[in-house]
Amino acid sequence: MDSQTADAPAKAAAASPSGDGAGVHLPRNPGIELDLDWALGMEANTSAIERRCASLPGRRSVKKDHQAAWLLKAITCIDLTTLAGDDTEARVRRLCAKARQPVRAEILSQLGMEGITTGAVCVYHDMIPAASRALHGTQIPVAAVSTGFPAGLSPFHLRVEEIRESVRAGAREIDIVISRRHVLSGNWQALYDEMKAFREACGEAHVKAILATGELGTLRNVARASMICMMAGADFIKTSTGKEGVNATLPVSLVMIRAIRDYYARTGFHVGYKPAGGISKAKDALVYLSLMKEELGNRWVQPDLFRFGASSLLGDIERQLEHHVTGAYSAGYRHPMA
């Protein structure tokens, strides 16, 4: 990322935390008819992808004020998440308070960036009412994981009804999980039909399709699954549930991002991208933002088209911003999530 141009898109998006960083409401991706010739023609050159990704962290770095601007940008793109079996309403309320005030007020004041928030709060279905109450009066959407998260192996009609229940409960974004077996067995029609049904059940709520890329076997499968889900109307494609053995990686991200680019070039519809699982350091967030900027341009580093699925990431970003302002690092326990 060129440090001379790094500030502008980051500051513009941070100043518009509602998710519309470019000031334009984009039409949703309505999907298209299944085009198997296009989808099955997608390939992935693994060695070239890995070389490209290996070079990125050392070749693209930002420092000082530019780094602070991009870290503020990253905050606005976080889906602040709690998906634990011991979640309570009190934990969700604390997480929502952090989403509303992600960095200490005095730090944001010194940076001239008061009022920024995270992109969304992501919870299980049962926690939607608590999150909605805690976020009342803000523009921060509640996102809910659905469709038998994380395995996606519950009966199909129950997965569809789970989406509807979450939308009725107040979720404005739904993170669904696809059936990995459709990808592994090459049943692309079944994947398309499933994704299309999930999209229809979401109604006005935006749908993020979780591919669980660590379980798809090959980068070629990742590319094809990405394209099929976009054809079926996904608003976002997302790497992982965070529960797999391998979650977000740069090679997987590059494959998915280029599928998004190909889909946009042919259809004119924007689809968002969400890496999730294992992104916990501020420096990692900068690398992902660099990749998005280089491959898709500034429009795709706005919160309506890019999100991190994360929780601990925010704590490290806050710690780095405090260091930028004060010159000293604080202890990690001073930046709790929930």
Coordinates of C-alpha atoms in Angstrom, one line a residue:
M1 CA 0.0 0.0 0.0
D2 CA 1.5 3.3 -1.1
S3 CA 1.8 5.5 2.1
Q4 CA 1.2 8.6 0.1
T5 CA -2.3 7.5 -0.8
A6 CA -3.0 5.4 2.3
D7 CA -4.8 8.0 4.3
A8 CA -7.7 9.1 2.1
P9 CA -9.8 6.0 1.8
A10 CA -9.2 5.0 5.4
K11 CA -10.2 8.3 6.8
A12 CA -13.2 8.6 4.5
A13 CA -14.6 5.2 5.6
A14 CA -13.8 5.7 9.2
A15 CA -15.8 9.0 9.1
S16 CA -18.9 7.0 7.8
P17 CA -19.2 4.1 10.2
S18 CA -22.7 3.2 9.1
G19 CA -21.3 0.9 6.5
D20 CA -21.7 3.1 3.4
G21 CA -18.2 4.5 3.4
A22 CA -18.4 5.7 -0.2
G23 CA -21.7 7.5 0.3
V24 CA -23.4 5.4 -2.3
H25 CA -26.1 2.7 -1.6
L26 CA -25.2 -0.1 -3.9
P27 CA -27.9 -2.4 -5.4
R28 CA -27.9 -5.9 -3.9
N29 CA -26.6 -8.8 -5.9
P30 CA -29.8 -10.5 -7.1
G31 CA -28.0 -13.5 -8.4
I32 CA -28.1 -14.9 -11.9
E33 CA -29.0 -18.2 -13.6
L34 CA -26.6 -21.0 -12.8
D35 CA -23.8 -21.0 -15.4
L36 CA -21.9 -24.2 -14.9
D37 CA -19.6 -23.6 -17.9
W38 CA -18.4 -20.4 -16.2
A39 CA -18.2 -21.9 -12.7
L40 CA -16.5 -25.2 -13.7
G41 CA -14.0 -23.2 -15.9
M42 CA -12.5 -21.6 -12.9
E43 CA -9.1 -22.9 -11.9
A44 CA -6.5 -22.0 -9.3
N45 CA -2.7 -21.9 -9.8
T46 CA -1.7 -22.8 -6.3
S47 CA 2.0 -22.1 -6.6
A48 CA 1.4 -18.7 -8.2
I49 CA -1.2 -17.8 -5.6
E50 CA 1.1 -18.8 -2.8
R51 CA 4.0 -16.7 -4.2
R52 CA 1.7 -13.6 -4.5
C53 CA 0.5 -14.0 -1.0
A54 CA 4.0 -14.6 0.5
S55 CA 5.3 -11.4 -1.0
L56 CA 2.5 -9.2 0.3
P57 CA 3.3 -8.7 4.0
G58 CA 6.8 -7.5 3.4
R59 CA 6.1 -5.5 0.3
R60 CA 3.1 -3.6 1.5
S61 CA 3.4 -1.8 4.9
V62 CA 2.2 1.5 6.3
K63 CA 3.7 3.4 9.2
K64 CA 2.8 6.2 11.7
D65 CA -0.2 8.3 10.8
H66 CA -1.0 6.2 7.7
Q67 CA -1.0 3.1 9.9
A68 CA -3.3 4.7 12.4
A69 CA -5.7 5.7 9.6
W70 CA -5.9 2.2 8.3
L71 CA -6.3 0.7 11.7
L72 CA -9.3 3.0 12.3
K73 CA -10.6 1.9 9.0
A74 CA -10.2 -1.8 10.1
I75 CA -12.3 -1.1 13.2
T76 CA -15.3 0.0 11.0
C77 CA -15.0 -3.3 9.1
I78 CA -15.1 -5.6 12.1
D79 CA -18.1 -7.9 12.8
L80 CA -17.5 -8.0 16.6
T81 CA -18.3 -11.6 17.4
T82 CA -19.1 -13.9 20.3
L83 CA -20.1 -17.5 19.4
A84 CA -19.4 -19.5 22.5
G85 CA -21.5 -22.1 24.2
D86 CA -21.4 -20.1 27.4
D87 CA -22.6 -16.8 25.9
T88 CA -24.9 -14.9 28.2
E89 CA -27.0 -11.7 27.8
A90 CA -24.6 -9.9 30.0
R91 CA -21.6 -10.8 27.8
V92 CA -23.5 -9.7 24.7
R93 CA -24.4 -6.4 26.3
R94 CA -20.7 -5.8 27.1
L95 CA -19.7 -6.7 23.6
C96 CA -22.3 -4.3 22.2
A97 CA -21.0 -1.6 24.4
K98 CA -17.5 -2.2 22.9
A99 CA -19.0 -2.1 19.4
R100 CA -20.5 1.3 20.2
Q101 CA -17.3 2.6 21.7
P102 CA -14.5 0.4 20.3
V103 CA -11.6 2.6 21.4
R104 CA -11.3 4.8 24.5
A105 CA -12.9 8.2 24.0
E106 CA -9.7 10.1 24.8
I107 CA -7.7 8.2 22.2
L108 CA -10.3 8.8 19.5
S109 CA -10.5 12.4 20.4
Q110 CA -6.7 12.9 20.0
L111 CA -7.0 11.1 16.6
G112 CA -9.9 13.3 15.6
M113 CA -12.1 10.3 14.9
E114 CA -14.9 10.4 17.6
G115 CA -18.0 8.4 16.9
I116 CA -16.7 5.4 14.9
T117 CA -18.2 2.0 15.6
T118 CA -17.6 -1.5 14.5
G119 CA -19.3 -2.8 11.3
A120 CA -21.7 -5.2 13.1
V121 CA -22.1 -7.5 16.2
C122 CA -22.4 -11.2 15.3
V123 CA -24.2 -13.6 17.7
Y124 CA -26.2 -16.8 17.9
H125 CA -29.9 -16.6 17.3
D126 CA -30.8 -16.7 21.0
M127 CA -28.8 -13.6 21.6
I128 CA -30.4 -11.4 18.9
P129 CA -32.9 -9.7 21.3
A130 CA -30.2 -8.8 23.8
A131 CA -27.9 -7.5 21.1
S132 CA -30.8 -5.5 19.5
R133 CA -31.7 -3.8 22.8
A134 CA -28.0 -3.0 23.5
L135 CA -27.6 -1.5 20.0
H136 CA -30.8 0.5 20.0
G137 CA -30.4 4.0 18.7
T138 CA -27.3 3.1 16.6
Q139 CA -26.8 2.1 13.0
I140 CA -24.8 -1.0 14.0
P141 CA -26.6 -4.1 12.6
V142 CA -27.0 -7.4 14.4
A143 CA -25.7 -10.3 12.4
A144 CA -26.8 -13.8 13.3
V145 CA -25.1 -17.1 12.4
S146 CA -27.7 -19.6 11.0
T147 CA -28.5 -22.8 9.1
G148 CA -27.2 -25.2 11.7
F149 CA -23.9 -23.3 12.3
P150 CA -21.2 -24.4 12.3
A151 CA -21.7 -27.8 10.6
G152 CA -24.8 -27.0 8.6
L153 CA -26.1 -30.6 8.9
S154 CA -29.5 -30.0 10.4
P155 CA -32.6 -30.8 8.3
F156 CA -32.9 -28.4 5.4
H157 CA -36.4 -27.1 6.3
L158 CA -35.1 -26.3 9.8
R159 CA -32.2 -24.4 8.4
V160 CA -34.5 -22.2 6.2
E161 CA -36.8 -21.6 9.1
E162 CA -33.9 -20.7 11.4
I163 CA -33.1 -17.9 9.0
R164 CA -36.7 -16.6 9.0
E165 CA -36.8 -16.7 12.8
S166 CA -33.6 -14.7 13.1
V167 CA -34.8 -12.1 10.6
R168 CA -38.1 -11.8 12.6
A169 CA -36.1 -11.4 15.8
G170 CA -34.3 -8.4 14.4
A171 CA -31.1 -9.6 12.6
R172 CA -30.3 -7.5 9.7
E173 CA -27.5 -9.7 8.4
I174 CA -27.4 -13.5 8.3
D175 CA -24.3 -15.6 8.2
I176 CA -25.2 -19.0 6.7
V177 CA -23.1 -22.1 6.3
I178 CA -23.2 -24.1 3.0
S179 CA -23.3 -27.9 2.8
R180 CA -19.7 -28.8 2.2
R181 CA -20.7 -32.2 0.9
H182 CA -22.2 -30.5 -2.2
V183 CA -18.8 -29.0 -3.0
L184 CA -16.8 -32.2 -2.3
S185 CA -19.1 -34.3 -4.4
G186 CA -19.4 -31.8 -7.2
N187 CA -23.1 -31.4 -6.8
W188 CA -23.1 -27.7 -7.9
Q189 CA -26.8 -27.6 -8.7
A190 CA -27.6 -28.6 -5.1
L191 CA -25.3 -25.9 -3.8
Y192 CA -26.9 -23.3 -6.0
D193 CA -30.5 -24.3 -5.1
E194 CA -29.6 -24.3 -1.4
M195 CA -27.9 -20.9 -1.5
K196 CA -30.8 -19.5 -3.5
A197 CA -33.3 -20.8 -0.9
F198 CA -31.3 -19.2 1.9
R199 CA -31.1 -15.9 0.1
E200 CA -34.9 -15.9 -0.4
A201 CA -35.5 -16.7 3.3
C202 CA -33.4 -13.7 4.3
G203 CA -35.7 -11.2 2.6
E204 CA -34.3 -7.8 3.2
A205 CA -31.5 -9.0 5.5
H206 CA -28.1 -9.4 3.8
V207 CA -26.7 -12.9 3.6
K208 CA -23.1 -13.9 4.0
A209 CA -22.3 -17.4 2.7
I210 CA -19.7 -19.2 4.8
L211 CA -17.8 -21.6 2.7
A212 CA -15.8 -23.3 5.4
T213 CA -12.8 -23.2 3.1
G214 CA -10.6 -25.3 5.3
E215 CA -12.9 -28.2 4.6
L216 CA -13.3 -27.8 0.8
G217 CA -10.1 -29.6 -0.1
T218 CA -8.6 -27.5 -2.9
L219 CA -8.4 -23.9 -3.9
R220 CA -10.2 -24.8 -7.1
N221 CA -13.1 -25.9 -5.0
V222 CA -13.0 -22.6 -3.2
A223 CA -13.1 -20.7 -6.4
R224 CA -16.0 -22.7 -7.8
A225 CA -18.0 -22.6 -4.5
S226 CA -17.5 -18.8 -4.3
M227 CA -18.8 -18.3 -7.9
I228 CA -21.8 -20.6 -7.4
C229 CA -22.8 -18.8 -4.2
M230 CA -22.6 -15.4 -5.9
M231 CA -24.7 -16.7 -8.8
A232 CA -27.3 -17.7 -6.2
G233 CA -27.5 -14.2 -4.7
A234 CA -25.0 -14.1 -1.8
D235 CA -24.3 -10.5 -0.6
F236 CA -21.0 -11.6 0.9
I237 CA -18.8 -14.7 0.7
K238 CA -17.0 -15.6 3.9
T239 CA -14.1 -17.9 4.5
S240 CA -14.9 -19.8 7.7
T241 CA -17.0 -20.4 10.7
G242 CA -13.9 -20.0 13.0
K243 CA -14.5 -23.6 14.2
E244 CA -12.5 -25.4 11.4
G245 CA -9.0 -26.6 11.8
V246 CA -7.9 -24.1 9.1
N247 CA -9.7 -20.7 8.8
A248 CA -8.9 -17.5 6.9
T249 CA -5.6 -17.6 5.0
L250 CA -4.2 -15.2 2.4
P251 CA -4.2 -17.8 -0.5
V252 CA -7.9 -18.6 0.1
S253 CA -8.6 -14.9 0.4
L254 CA -6.9 -14.2 -3.0
V255 CA -8.9 -16.9 -4.7
M256 CA -12.2 -15.6 -3.3
I257 CA -11.4 -12.0 -4.0
R258 CA -10.6 -12.7 -7.6
A259 CA -13.8 -14.7 -8.0
I260 CA -15.6 -11.5 -6.7
R261 CA -13.7 -9.5 -9.3
D262 CA -14.7 -11.8 -12.1
Y263 CA -18.3 -11.8 -11.0
Y264 CA -18.4 -8.0 -10.9
A265 CA -16.7 -7.7 -14.3
R266 CA -19.3 -9.9 -15.9
T267 CA -22.5 -8.9 -14.0
G268 CA -21.8 -5.4 -12.7
F269 CA -23.0 -6.5 -9.2
H270 CA -20.8 -5.9 -6.1
V271 CA -20.3 -8.8 -3.7
G272 CA -18.6 -8.4 -0.3
Y273 CA -15.9 -10.4 1.3
K274 CA -15.4 -11.5 4.9
P275 CA -12.3 -13.3 6.2
A276 CA -13.0 -14.9 9.6
G277 CA -11.1 -17.1 12.0
G278 CA -7.6 -16.6 13.3
I279 CA -7.2 -12.8 12.5
S280 CA -6.2 -11.4 15.8
K281 CA -3.3 -9.0 15.2
A282 CA -3.5 -5.4 13.9
K283 CA -0.7 -6.2 11.4
D284 CA -2.8 -9.0 9.9
A285 CA -5.7 -6.6 9.4
L286 CA -3.4 -4.3 7.5
V287 CA -2.3 -7.1 5.2
Y288 CA -5.9 -8.1 4.4
L289 CA -6.8 -4.4 3.7
S290 CA -3.8 -4.1 1.4
L291 CA -4.9 -7.2 -0.5
M292 CA -8.4 -5.9 -0.9
K293 CA -7.2 -2.5 -2.1
E294 CA -4.8 -4.0 -4.6
E295 CA -7.1 -6.6 -6.1
L296 CA -10.5 -4.8 -6.0
G297 CA -9.8 -1.1 -5.3
N298 CA -10.8 1.4 -2.7
R299 CA -14.6 0.8 -3.0
W300 CA -14.1 -2.7 -1.6
V301 CA -12.4 -1.5 1.6
Q302 CA -15.7 0.0 2.8
P303 CA -17.7 -1.7 5.5
D304 CA -20.6 -2.5 3.2
L305 CA -18.3 -4.7 1.1
F306 CA -15.6 -5.8 3.5
R307 CA -15.8 -7.2 7.1
F308 CA -13.5 -9.1 9.5
G309 CA -15.1 -11.8 11.5
A310 CA -13.2 -11.3 14.8
S311 CA -13.2 -10.5 18.5
S312 CA -9.6 -10.3 19.8
L313 CA -8.5 -8.3 16.8
L314 CA -10.1 -5.1 18.1
G315 CA -8.1 -5.3 21.4
D316 CA -4.8 -5.4 19.5
I317 CA -5.9 -2.5 17.2
E318 CA -6.8 -0.4 20.3
R319 CA -3.5 -1.2 21.8
Q320 CA -1.6 -0.1 18.7
L321 CA -3.6 3.1 18.5
E322 CA -2.8 3.9 22.1
H323 CA 0.8 3.4 21.3
H324 CA 0.5 5.7 18.4
V325 CA -1.0 8.5 20.5
T326 CA 1.0 8.0 23.8
G327 CA 4.3 6.4 22.6
A328 CA 3.8 3.5 25.1
Y329 CA 2.2 0.1 24.9
S330 CA -0.4 -0.8 27.4
A331 CA -1.1 -4.2 28.9
G332 CA -3.5 -6.4 26.9
Y333 CA -5.9 -6.7 29.8
R334 CA -6.6 -3.0 29.6
H335 CA -8.5 -3.6 26.3
P336 CA -11.1 -6.3 27.1
M337 CA -13.7 -7.4 24.6
A338 CA -16.5 -8.7 26.9

